[in-house]
Amino acid sequence: MHLSIYFYKIYALNLGSMIEIFLSFLIFGFLGIVLVLMNKLLGPKRSNPTKEKPFECGSPYLQEEINPVPIKFYLVAFIFLLFDIEVVFFFPWALVFKKMGMTAFVVMVAYIFVIVIGFIYAWKKGAFQWER
């Protein structure tokens, strides 16, 4: 095959993909504009002073100051996500364990070892103690 024909086929393939992407942007851009215009036409017209006041989610608008959430909530959420995501990897391993044999077992033992080390580290740092 001649080199120029090869590049032409690659260019034609990429051009087809680009047209699909362009059409997607065009369609969804048009849809966005239609939805904004429908909101302007069909949305509420009257303003209410209560609706115009600032409101923080879960905090009444009469409250002067919003107290910050203690760091322990974030720490517990982060540790939960960390260990929860790590445990998700057990399911694919369980599906291929018999096919892979000892290799899968050694890899999972190393993986569990890292998880246990992370758990012990978090425990020693007091991450699981609610009140300090």
XYZ file of C-alpha atoms in Angstrom:
132
model
C 0.000 0.000 0.000
C 1.311 3.407 -0.916
C 2.092 5.739 1.986
C -0.217 8.543 0.802
C -3.183 6.132 0.626
C -2.416 4.969 4.171
C -2.446 8.560 5.494
C -5.616 9.319 3.523
C -7.411 6.396 5.212
C -6.280 7.562 8.653
C -7.361 11.134 7.864
C -10.764 9.955 6.577
C -11.273 7.837 9.689
C -10.411 10.735 11.976
C -12.568 13.141 9.986
C -15.573 10.844 10.423
C -15.000 10.716 14.160
C -14.631 14.480 14.311
C -17.918 14.971 12.467
C -19.683 12.781 15.038
C -18.197 14.795 17.886
C -19.101 18.066 16.173
C -22.694 16.894 15.678
C -22.906 15.879 19.335
C -21.745 19.338 20.436
C -24.129 20.963 17.993
C -27.159 18.945 19.129
C -26.493 19.325 22.851
C -25.598 23.007 22.471
C -28.889 23.579 20.678
C -30.707 21.612 23.397
C -29.069 23.772 26.077
C -30.142 26.968 24.344
C -33.713 25.655 23.933
C -33.913 24.741 27.621
C -32.654 28.171 28.736
C -35.158 29.903 26.453
C -37.985 27.686 27.732
C -37.013 28.598 31.286
C -37.187 32.303 30.419
C -40.572 31.910 28.720
C -42.253 29.473 31.097
C -40.455 30.249 34.377
C -41.814 32.366 37.235
C -41.933 36.094 36.566
C -42.598 37.527 40.049
C -39.830 37.980 42.600
C -40.290 37.320 46.289
C -38.140 38.991 48.987
C -37.869 35.707 50.872
C -36.570 33.942 47.775
C -33.986 36.676 47.204
C -32.346 36.194 50.632
C -29.134 34.120 50.688
C -29.616 30.557 51.827
C -26.965 28.014 52.675
C -28.067 24.404 52.346
C -29.415 23.158 55.663
C -28.913 26.475 57.448
C -31.814 28.834 58.141
C -31.474 32.254 56.567
C -31.947 33.961 59.957
C -28.722 32.462 61.275
C -25.881 35.006 61.190
C -22.932 32.649 61.041
C -22.548 29.139 59.692
C -20.407 26.982 61.919
C -17.826 24.829 60.131
C -18.221 21.069 60.102
C -15.647 19.414 62.381
C -12.750 17.693 60.619
C -13.662 14.313 62.109
C -16.600 14.054 59.696
C -14.293 14.511 56.715
C -11.749 12.094 58.145
C -14.344 9.365 58.692
C -15.776 9.907 55.208
C -12.325 9.759 53.618
C -11.364 6.576 55.466
C -14.697 4.990 54.555
C -14.215 5.805 50.876
C -10.621 4.640 50.919
C -11.347 1.233 52.411
C -14.642 0.839 50.567
C -12.981 1.354 47.182
C -10.178 -1.017 48.116
C -12.644 -3.743 49.102
C -14.353 -3.436 45.683
C -11.231 -4.980 44.138
C -11.927 -8.243 45.980
C -14.864 -9.078 43.709
C -12.983 -9.305 40.391
C -10.222 -11.193 42.179
C -12.731 -13.706 43.501
C -14.049 -14.287 39.978
C -10.654 -15.161 38.485
C -9.064 -16.764 41.537
C -9.430 -20.371 40.348
C -8.176 -19.560 36.846
C -5.086 -17.694 38.014
C -4.211 -19.982 40.895
C -1.230 -19.145 43.073
C -0.395 -15.912 41.226
C -3.748 -14.384 42.164
C -3.327 -15.537 45.744
C 0.138 -13.963 46.113
C -1.009 -10.688 44.555
C -4.050 -10.524 46.841
C -1.980 -11.306 49.933
C 0.292 -8.379 49.055
C -2.764 -6.191 48.437
C -4.347 -7.158 51.772
C -1.014 -6.517 53.478
C -1.008 -2.926 52.169
C -4.624 -2.435 53.283
C -3.840 -3.781 56.766
C -0.787 -1.516 57.060
C -2.960 1.485 56.123
C -5.598 0.416 58.637
C -3.027 0.055 61.423
C -1.533 3.451 60.558
C -4.967 5.116 60.709
C -5.697 3.339 63.998
C -2.396 4.445 65.565
C -3.027 8.043 64.469
C -6.416 7.925 66.224
C -8.482 8.319 63.082
C -11.147 5.938 64.410
C -11.579 7.712 67.758
C -14.607 9.965 67.591
C -13.827 12.037 70.688
C -10.274 13.076 71.491
